């Protein structure tokens, strides 16, 4: 994936693939932008212990190289025996540069990259008016469910292939690559 530079009203940012070195800044950014309870959300149950979908962990960095935004997509199955799909989230932007178009740049890049990689659909739990501008809506999620509590009207989908979610039903299931645990330090 090529690095993409975007000029927004405000900072000049580059959207690029996340690296291992970005992880501490990414996690601190998500904590600042979403509050300390973001890991308790139903969507995090599908991410816990998993790695993002290959090529779909993105960060926005400013001219100084600081992480100012992040979005990741995760492999899921849309219901038992359902279509392989992606779960988007969290999308987070540094509150100091919110409303500068960074979240939109990340979303456009993530959707474009998911489509390029051949994925069929993206699901998320989020603000319907915000995500509608990227083509997301609740029309295809009526027979799907998240594992745990969530607000039904915030459960949205975008088909990257027309009809990909036709007939999809049941609870989303995590299917992505499992995260490797860090080796335990050996006792002396």
Tab-separated table of N, CA, C and O in Angstrom, residues 10-86:
chain	number	residue	atom	x	y	z
A	10	UNK	N	-6.129	22.500	7.924
A	10	UNK	CA	-5.412	22.211	9.165
A	10	UNK	C	-4.109	21.513	8.824
A	10	UNK	O	-3.439	21.874	7.864
A	11	UNK	N	-3.777	20.482	9.583
A	11	UNK	CA	-2.468	19.849	9.417
A	11	UNK	C	-2.363	19.054	8.117
A	11	UNK	O	-3.343	18.550	7.596
A	12	UNK	N	-1.132	18.940	7.604
A	12	UNK	CA	-0.851	18.045	6.494
A	12	UNK	C	-0.617	16.685	7.126
A	12	UNK	O	0.164	16.549	8.069
A	13	UNK	N	-1.341	15.685	6.620
A	13	UNK	CA	-1.199	14.347	7.181
A	13	UNK	C	-0.855	13.358	6.084
A	13	UNK	O	-1.089	13.611	4.903
A	14	UNK	N	-0.318	12.240	6.484
A	14	UNK	CA	-0.087	11.108	5.594
A	14	UNK	C	-0.808	9.912	6.201
A	14	UNK	O	-0.692	9.668	7.408
A	15	UNK	N	-1.557	9.187	5.389
A	15	UNK	CA	-2.189	7.946	5.820
A	15	UNK	C	-1.296	6.821	5.328
A	15	UNK	O	-0.963	6.759	4.142
A	16	UNK	N	-0.899	5.966	6.262
A	16	UNK	CA	0.008	4.877	5.912
A	16	UNK	C	-0.317	3.652	6.745
A	16	UNK	O	-1.097	3.722	7.704
A	17	UNK	N	0.300	2.536	6.398
A	17	UNK	CA	0.146	1.304	7.164
A	17	UNK	C	0.731	1.509	8.565
A	17	UNK	O	1.791	2.131	8.721
A	18	UNK	N	0.029	0.989	9.536
A	18	UNK	CA	0.513	1.033	10.922
A	18	UNK	C	1.730	0.128	11.043
A	18	UNK	O	1.796	-0.928	10.423
A	19	UNK	N	2.686	0.551	11.868
A	19	UNK	CA	3.857	-0.280	12.164
A	19	UNK	C	3.822	-0.674	13.638
A	19	UNK	O	3.076	-0.094	14.436
A	20	UNK	N	4.633	-1.637	13.991
A	20	UNK	CA	4.723	-2.075	15.379
A	20	UNK	C	5.086	-0.898	16.290
A	20	UNK	O	4.556	-0.762	17.390
A	21	UNK	N	5.950	-0.014	15.815
A	21	UNK	CA	6.385	1.136	16.612
A	21	UNK	C	5.248	2.129	16.878
A	21	UNK	O	5.325	2.920	17.819
A	22	UNK	N	4.181	2.093	16.072
A	22	UNK	CA	3.044	2.995	16.260
A	22	UNK	C	2.122	2.566	17.405
A	22	UNK	O	1.282	3.351	17.841
A	23	UNK	N	2.228	1.321	17.860
A	23	UNK	CA	1.256	0.769	18.816
A	23	UNK	C	1.087	1.596	20.093
A	23	UNK	O	-0.060	1.884	20.480
A	24	UNK	N	2.144	2.007	20.778
A	24	UNK	CA	1.923	2.788	22.007
A	24	UNK	C	1.193	4.109	21.745
A	24	UNK	O	0.266	4.471	22.476
A	25	UNK	N	1.583	4.826	20.687
A	25	UNK	CA	0.933	6.098	20.360
A	25	UNK	C	-0.516	5.857	19.941
A	25	UNK	O	-1.409	6.624	20.295
A	26	UNK	N	-0.756	4.789	19.181
A	26	UNK	CA	-2.121	4.452	18.746
A	26	UNK	C	-3.012	4.190	19.947
A	26	UNK	O	-4.107	4.732	20.054
A	27	UNK	N	-2.551	3.353	20.877
A	27	UNK	CA	-3.363	3.023	22.052
A	27	UNK	C	-3.621	4.247	22.925
A	27	UNK	O	-4.740	4.445	23.411
A	28	UNK	N	-2.615	5.091	23.106
A	28	UNK	CA	-2.800	6.317	23.895
A	28	UNK	C	-3.792	7.252	23.206
A	28	UNK	O	-4.638	7.876	23.863
A	29	UNK	N	-3.714	7.337	21.881
A	29	UNK	CA	-4.644	8.165	21.117
A	29	UNK	C	-6.080	7.666	21.287
A	29	UNK	O	-6.994	8.449	21.534
A	30	UNK	N	-6.290	6.355	21.164
A	30	UNK	CA	-7.638	5.798	21.324
A	30	UNK	C	-8.160	6.069	22.730
A	30	UNK	O	-9.323	6.456	22.896
A	31	UNK	N	-7.327	5.911	23.737
A	31	UNK	CA	-7.746	6.200	25.119
A	31	UNK	C	-8.166	7.665	25.264
A	31	UNK	O	-9.184	7.960	25.882
A	32	UNK	N	-7.383	8.591	24.676
A	32	UNK	CA	-7.726	10.023	24.756
A	32	UNK	C	-9.014	10.339	23.997
A	32	UNK	O	-9.861	11.084	24.464
A	33	UNK	N	-9.149	9.774	22.818
A	33	UNK	CA	-10.287	10.111	21.959
A	33	UNK	C	-11.582	9.424	22.383
A	33	UNK	O	-12.656	10.001	22.235
A	34	UNK	N	-11.495	8.200	22.925
A	34	UNK	CA	-12.701	7.425	23.190
A	34	UNK	C	-12.966	7.178	24.670
A	34	UNK	O	-13.988	6.596	25.012
A	35	UNK	N	-12.039	7.573	25.514
A	35	UNK	CA	-12.218	7.334	26.941
A	35	UNK	C	-11.714	5.951	27.335
A	35	UNK	O	-11.491	5.090	26.480
A	36	UNK	N	-11.556	5.741	28.630
A	36	UNK	CA	-10.939	4.506	29.109
A	36	UNK	C	-11.810	3.255	28.959
A	36	UNK	O	-11.313	2.145	29.078
A	37	UNK	N	-13.094	3.399	28.673
A	37	UNK	CA	-13.978	2.232	28.618
A	37	UNK	C	-14.169	1.655	27.219
A	37	UNK	O	-14.996	0.768	27.026
A	38	UNK	N	-13.402	2.104	26.230
A	38	UNK	CA	-13.609	1.630	24.865
A	38	UNK	C	-13.392	0.128	24.723
A	38	UNK	O	-14.008	-0.504	23.878
A	39	UNK	N	-12.574	-0.458	25.567
A	39	UNK	CA	-12.308	-1.901	25.490
A	39	UNK	C	-13.484	-2.737	26.010
A	39	UNK	O	-13.488	-3.943	25.864
A	40	UNK	N	-14.481	-2.100	26.607
A	40	UNK	CA	-15.644	-2.826	27.128
A	40	UNK	C	-16.773	-2.946	26.111
A	40	UNK	O	-17.768	-3.602	26.372
A	41	UNK	N	-16.622	-2.323	24.965
A	41	UNK	CA	-17.682	-2.334	23.954
A	41	UNK	C	-17.790	-3.716	23.295
A	41	UNK	O	-16.825	-4.460	23.213
A	42	UNK	N	-18.991	-4.022	22.799
A	42	UNK	CA	-19.244	-5.313	22.156
A	42	UNK	C	-18.289	-5.552	20.986
A	42	UNK	O	-17.816	-6.672	20.785
A	43	UNK	N	-17.987	-4.512	20.225
A	43	UNK	CA	-17.108	-4.689	19.073
A	43	UNK	C	-15.699	-5.111	19.494
A	43	UNK	O	-15.019	-5.824	18.754
A	44	UNK	N	-15.283	-4.700	20.689
A	44	UNK	CA	-13.946	-5.100	21.132
A	44	UNK	C	-13.880	-6.600	21.422
A	44	UNK	O	-12.815	-7.208	21.315
A	45	UNK	N	-15.003	-7.203	21.752
A	45	UNK	CA	-15.018	-8.659	21.970
A	45	UNK	C	-14.571	-9.395	20.713
A	45	UNK	O	-13.975	-10.460	20.798
A	46	UNK	N	-14.882	-8.846	19.562
A	46	UNK	CA	-14.486	-9.476	18.301
A	46	UNK	C	-13.025	-9.190	17.946
A	46	UNK	O	-12.446	-9.892	17.123
A	47	UNK	N	-12.448	-8.186	18.566
A	47	UNK	CA	-11.050	-7.822	18.288
A	47	UNK	C	-10.084	-8.467	19.288
A	47	UNK	O	-8.920	-8.696	18.958
A	48	UNK	N	-10.568	-8.709	20.481
A	48	UNK	CA	-9.704	-9.190	21.558
A	48	UNK	C	-8.978	-10.473	21.149
A	48	UNK	O	-9.586	-11.425	20.699
A	49	UNK	N	-7.660	-10.466	21.288
A	49	UNK	CA	-6.847	-11.634	20.983
A	49	UNK	C	-6.625	-11.874	19.497
A	49	UNK	O	-6.117	-12.920	19.110
A	50	UNK	N	-6.999	-10.900	18.678
A	50	UNK	CA	-6.868	-11.045	17.226
A	50	UNK	C	-5.973	-9.944	16.666
A	50	UNK	O	-5.762	-8.921	17.295
A	51	UNK	N	-5.498	-10.161	15.462
A	51	UNK	CA	-4.739	-9.149	14.733
A	51	UNK	C	-5.651	-8.543	13.678
A	51	UNK	O	-6.541	-9.213	13.171
A	52	UNK	N	-5.432	-7.290	13.319
A	52	UNK	CA	-6.237	-6.687	12.255
A	52	UNK	C	-6.085	-7.470	10.946
A	52	UNK	O	-5.097	-8.175	10.740
A	53	UNK	N	-7.055	-7.305	10.085
A	53	UNK	CA	-6.992	-7.927	8.762
A	53	UNK	C	-5.714	-7.463	8.056
A	53	UNK	O	-5.316	-6.296	8.168
A	54	UNK	N	-5.107	-8.362	7.336
A	54	UNK	CA	-3.840	-8.068	6.651
A	54	UNK	C	-3.965	-6.812	5.790
A	54	UNK	O	-4.858	-6.700	4.959
A	55	UNK	N	-3.082	-5.834	6.045
A	55	UNK	CA	-3.043	-4.603	5.269
A	55	UNK	C	-4.086	-3.566	5.645
A	55	UNK	O	-4.197	-2.546	4.974
A	56	UNK	N	-4.843	-3.810	6.728
A	56	UNK	CA	-5.938	-2.903	7.075
A	56	UNK	C	-5.834	-2.330	8.486
A	56	UNK	O	-6.839	-2.144	9.176
A	57	UNK	N	-4.621	-2.038	8.903
A	57	UNK	CA	-4.361	-1.265	10.119
A	57	UNK	C	-3.653	-0.005	9.650
A	57	UNK	O	-2.536	-0.062	9.141
A	58	UNK	N	-4.343	1.131	9.757
A	58	UNK	CA	-3.848	2.385	9.185
A	58	UNK	C	-3.698	3.456	10.256
A	58	UNK	O	-4.467	3.485	11.221
A	59	UNK	N	-2.742	4.333	10.050
A	59	UNK	CA	-2.582	5.496	10.908
A	59	UNK	C	-2.449	6.735	10.038
A	59	UNK	O	-2.029	6.662	8.879
A	60	UNK	N	-2.838	7.862	10.613
A	60	UNK	CA	-2.582	9.169	10.016
A	60	UNK	C	-1.484	9.802	10.858
A	60	UNK	O	-1.569	9.805	12.090
A	61	UNK	N	-0.453	10.288	10.196
A	61	UNK	CA	0.638	10.946	10.904
A	61	UNK	C	0.768	12.370	10.399
A	61	UNK	O	0.502	12.661	9.229
A	62	UNK	N	1.160	13.257	11.311
A	62	UNK	CA	1.347	14.657	10.917
A	62	UNK	C	2.760	14.859	10.381
A	62	UNK	O	3.539	13.909	10.264
A	63	UNK	N	3.095	16.101	10.058
A	63	UNK	CA	4.402	16.408	9.470
A	63	UNK	C	5.562	16.040	10.381
A	63	UNK	O	6.657	15.756	9.910
A	64	UNK	N	5.335	16.008	11.690
A	64	UNK	CA	6.388	15.644	12.639
A	64	UNK	C	6.483	14.128	12.829
A	64	UNK	O	7.344	13.646	13.557
A	65	UNK	N	5.575	13.377	12.196
A	65	UNK	CA	5.588	11.919	12.331
A	65	UNK	C	4.762	11.405	13.493
A	65	UNK	O	4.779	10.208	13.772
A	66	UNK	N	4.022	12.296	14.161
A	66	UNK	CA	3.186	11.880	15.298
A	66	UNK	C	1.885	11.273	14.800
A	66	UNK	O	1.271	11.774	13.855
A	67	UNK	N	1.450	10.197	15.458
A	67	UNK	CA	0.183	9.554	15.120
A	67	UNK	C	-0.948	10.468	15.590
A	67	UNK	O	-1.054	10.785	16.769
A	68	UNK	N	-1.794	10.911	14.635
A	68	UNK	CA	-2.920	11.793	14.952
A	68	UNK	C	-4.261	11.138	14.644
A	68	UNK	O	-5.316	11.713	14.918
A	69	UNK	N	-4.233	9.933	14.067
A	69	UNK	CA	-5.463	9.210	13.771
A	69	UNK	C	-5.170	7.748	13.525
A	69	UNK	O	-4.047	7.379	13.188
A	70	UNK	N	-6.184	6.918	13.725
A	70	UNK	CA	-6.030	5.484	13.528
A	70	UNK	C	-7.359	4.858	13.126
A	70	UNK	O	-8.420	5.325	13.547
A	71	UNK	N	-7.279	3.839	12.319
A	71	UNK	CA	-8.426	2.984	12.015
A	71	UNK	C	-7.883	1.591	11.704
A	71	UNK	O	-6.807	1.454	11.113
A	72	UNK	N	-8.633	0.594	12.164
A	72	UNK	CA	-8.250	-0.791	11.912
A	72	UNK	C	-9.502	-1.565	11.501
A	72	UNK	O	-10.595	-1.256	11.963
A	73	UNK	N	-9.317	-2.565	10.656
A	73	UNK	CA	-10.414	-3.429	10.237
A	73	UNK	C	-10.051	-4.868	10.588
A	73	UNK	O	-8.890	-5.264	10.454
A	74	UNK	N	-11.048	-5.624	10.996
A	74	UNK	CA	-10.856	-6.961	11.555
A	74	UNK	C	-11.678	-7.981	10.783
A	74	UNK	O	-12.805	-7.694	10.392
A	75	UNK	N	-11.137	-9.174	10.619
A	75	UNK	CA	-11.851	-10.231	9.919
A	75	UNK	C	-12.931	-10.826	10.814
A	75	UNK	O	-12.655	-11.220	11.954
A	76	UNK	N	-14.149	-10.865	10.291
A	76	UNK	CA	-15.290	-11.464	10.994
A	76	UNK	C	-16.109	-12.250	9.973
A	76	UNK	O	-15.918	-12.140	8.765
A	77	UNK	N	-17.025	-13.029	10.500
A	77	UNK	CA	-17.999	-13.730	9.671
A	77	UNK	C	-19.359	-13.169	10.043
A	77	UNK	O	-19.692	-13.059	11.217
A	78	UNK	N	-20.142	-12.803	9.033
A	78	UNK	CA	-21.463	-12.215	9.254
A	78	UNK	C	-22.459	-13.335	9.554
A	78	UNK	O	-23.172	-13.814	8.683
A	79	UNK	N	-22.463	-13.782	10.790
A	79	UNK	CA	-23.368	-14.848	11.226
A	79	UNK	C	-22.775	-16.229	11.004
A	79	UNK	O	-21.810	-16.406	10.280
A	80	UNK	N	-23.360	-17.220	11.646
A	80	UNK	CA	-22.922	-18.612	11.528
A	80	UNK	C	-22.989	-19.045	10.070
A	80	UNK	O	-24.030	-18.969	9.442
A	81	UNK	N	-21.854	-19.451	9.515
A	81	UNK	CA	-21.801	-19.870	8.127
A	81	UNK	C	-21.958	-18.720	7.143
A	81	UNK	O	-22.135	-18.937	5.953
A	82	UNK	N	-21.903	-17.491	7.646
A	82	UNK	CA	-22.133	-16.318	6.805
A	82	UNK	C	-20.906	-15.894	6.028
A	82	UNK	O	-19.850	-16.518	6.061
A	83	UNK	N	-21.070	-14.787	5.356
A	83	UNK	CA	-20.052	-14.260	4.463
A	83	UNK	C	-18.880	-13.666	5.249
A	83	UNK	O	-19.092	-12.960	6.226
A	84	UNK	N	-17.642	-13.946	4.844
A	84	UNK	CA	-16.506	-13.265	5.462
A	84	UNK	C	-16.630	-11.759	5.216
A	84	UNK	O	-16.898	-11.329	4.101
A	85	UNK	N	-16.460	-10.990	6.274
A	85	UNK	CA	-16.618	-9.537	6.223
A	85	UNK	C	-15.534	-8.897	7.072
A	85	UNK	O	-14.699	-9.588	7.642
A	86	UNK	N	-15.591	-7.597	7.176
A	86	UNK	CA	-14.677	-6.842	8.024
A	86	UNK	C	-15.473	-6.077	9.070
A	86	UNK	O	-16.585	-5.630	8.796
